[in-house]
XYZ file of C-alpha atoms in Angstrom:
170
model
C 31.973 -79.203 66.155
C 34.600 -81.360 67.655
C 35.937 -79.270 70.752
C 32.472 -78.174 71.443
C 31.809 -82.346 71.766
C 34.946 -83.422 73.758
C 34.060 -79.952 76.143
C 30.836 -81.723 76.557
C 31.859 -84.953 77.368
C 34.302 -83.682 79.842
C 31.288 -81.760 81.352
C 29.282 -85.223 81.752
C 32.866 -87.307 83.004
C 33.291 -84.581 85.644
C 29.835 -84.631 87.037
C 29.974 -88.727 86.940
C 33.365 -88.096 88.896
C 31.709 -86.144 91.598
C 28.782 -88.442 92.092
C 31.559 -91.798 92.279
C 33.831 -89.379 94.923
C 30.822 -88.987 97.000
C 30.279 -92.771 96.856
C 34.290 -93.501 98.551
C 34.565 -95.057 101.246
C 31.446 -96.818 101.684
C 32.265 -100.463 101.097
C 29.065 -101.871 101.818
C 25.556 -101.203 103.648
C 21.880 -102.809 104.377
C 19.121 -101.059 104.168
C 15.201 -102.092 105.170
C 12.967 -101.186 102.036
C 9.382 -100.927 102.701
C 7.130 -100.995 99.326
C 3.362 -99.837 98.766
C 2.417 -101.308 95.165
C -0.236 -98.743 93.720
C -1.248 -101.047 90.609
C -4.579 -100.104 88.716
C -7.321 -102.670 89.672
C -4.703 -104.610 91.771
C -4.719 -104.981 95.465
C -1.142 -105.945 96.902
C -0.164 -105.891 100.288
C 2.838 -103.559 101.785
C 5.807 -105.233 101.941
C 8.954 -105.459 103.443
C 12.666 -106.414 102.397
C 16.207 -105.956 103.204
C 18.515 -104.905 100.210
C 22.218 -105.537 101.258
C 24.933 -104.102 98.968
C 28.818 -104.896 99.190
C 31.311 -103.120 96.585
C 31.524 -103.357 93.614
C 28.531 -104.624 92.575
C 27.233 -107.050 94.803
C 23.463 -106.861 95.526
C 21.263 -109.351 97.385
C 17.500 -109.045 98.547
C 16.168 -110.957 101.589
C 11.950 -110.715 102.298
C 10.202 -112.700 104.456
C 7.201 -111.621 101.842
C 6.531 -111.435 98.220
C 8.513 -108.584 96.968
C 8.664 -106.938 93.803
C 11.975 -105.633 93.088
C 13.410 -104.748 89.672
C 17.018 -106.597 89.553
C 18.083 -104.577 86.205
C 17.901 -100.668 86.048
C 19.192 -99.903 89.381
C 23.098 -99.063 89.402
C 24.029 -99.060 93.027
C 27.890 -98.053 92.795
C 28.352 -95.088 90.847
C 31.818 -95.874 89.313
C 30.215 -98.807 87.318
C 28.329 -95.903 85.592
C 31.615 -94.511 84.398
C 33.041 -97.701 83.342
C 30.476 -99.408 81.595
C 28.653 -95.949 80.008
C 29.718 -93.441 77.680
C 27.919 -90.209 79.610
C 26.835 -86.755 77.530
C 25.591 -83.816 78.837
C 21.548 -82.896 77.970
C 22.358 -79.492 79.874
C 20.265 -78.278 83.031
C 16.778 -79.423 84.233
C 14.521 -78.785 87.227
C 13.607 -81.685 89.609
C 11.670 -80.571 92.880
C 12.420 -76.779 92.328
C 16.141 -77.592 91.806
C 18.079 -76.843 88.865
C 20.487 -80.172 87.984
C 22.759 -81.705 85.662
C 20.965 -84.082 83.458
C 22.863 -86.521 81.204
C 22.307 -89.182 78.786
C 24.756 -92.523 79.448
C 24.738 -94.971 76.149
C 26.473 -98.205 77.144
C 29.819 -98.829 75.713
C 29.607 -102.267 75.075
C 26.854 -104.181 73.007
C 26.078 -107.278 75.734
C 25.144 -104.358 78.311
C 21.137 -105.190 78.931
C 20.474 -101.536 79.696
C 21.361 -100.027 76.793
C 20.763 -96.371 77.802
C 19.655 -94.464 80.842
C 19.287 -91.042 82.291
C 20.242 -89.426 85.122
C 19.455 -86.380 86.844
C 22.405 -84.963 89.385
C 21.926 -83.016 92.315
C 25.161 -80.156 92.124
C 25.038 -79.511 95.642
C 26.010 -82.538 97.048
C 26.542 -84.473 93.706
C 24.023 -87.053 94.301
C 21.512 -89.164 91.414
C 18.578 -87.444 92.189
C 16.545 -89.292 89.622
C 17.050 -91.963 87.059
C 15.219 -93.942 84.253
C 16.543 -96.547 82.732
C 14.179 -99.022 80.047
C 15.406 -102.342 81.087
C 13.088 -104.488 79.039
C 11.787 -103.098 75.177
C 9.112 -100.597 75.687
C 9.154 -100.932 79.447
C 10.716 -97.827 81.448
C 11.587 -97.665 85.227
C 11.885 -94.360 86.386
C 13.166 -93.834 89.789
C 13.519 -90.946 91.913
C 15.618 -90.409 95.474
C 15.929 -88.388 98.117
C 18.735 -88.049 100.391
C 20.140 -88.006 103.854
C 23.422 -87.033 105.577
C 24.511 -90.225 107.333
C 27.042 -89.461 109.906
C 28.127 -86.106 108.887
C 30.234 -87.570 105.975
C 28.344 -89.688 103.494
C 24.381 -88.593 101.683
C 22.735 -91.828 101.328
C 19.409 -92.482 99.912
C 16.625 -92.092 102.202
C 13.643 -92.883 100.071
C 13.149 -94.181 96.621
C 10.243 -93.756 94.537
C 9.868 -96.344 91.432
C 7.368 -96.010 88.775
C 7.326 -98.748 86.046
C 5.565 -98.148 82.681
C 4.625 -99.956 79.900
C 3.443 -99.351 76.377
C 1.676 -102.570 75.703
C -1.576 -104.000 76.729
C 0.384 -106.245 79.520
């Protein structure tokens, strides 16, 4: 069993390494976010915000209106994934008709707020196309990404669909 487990960990590590390589050379970026919130029996106007990212993990949001954005659960820099989590492969899965790698990440440190997350990685360009986390007990955050090639060199997110789920009455 030990050799099988070691090979499985190597595969997950290699996948995360490829994701990290795709992010090399990006020191910072700025992106405009548009949010259209769809909550049953709640009417929320469309919102807009600007997200600023600077390596290694500085994220800042500005908005002239109220914007609901999760502070926990979104990891922008993939190198932090290998630093903060132990990864294992869960095999192949299908996302939007494409076969992708599915990984489970478990926090190395007990003080890490996000104890576990699931990632789906597109092998053709080594991008994270789906991420699921449980930032708070009984709640789930699911993120789905689409990408576009920027400047002919880097695959950057084009769209992000976030959905939140809770098991309680709140």
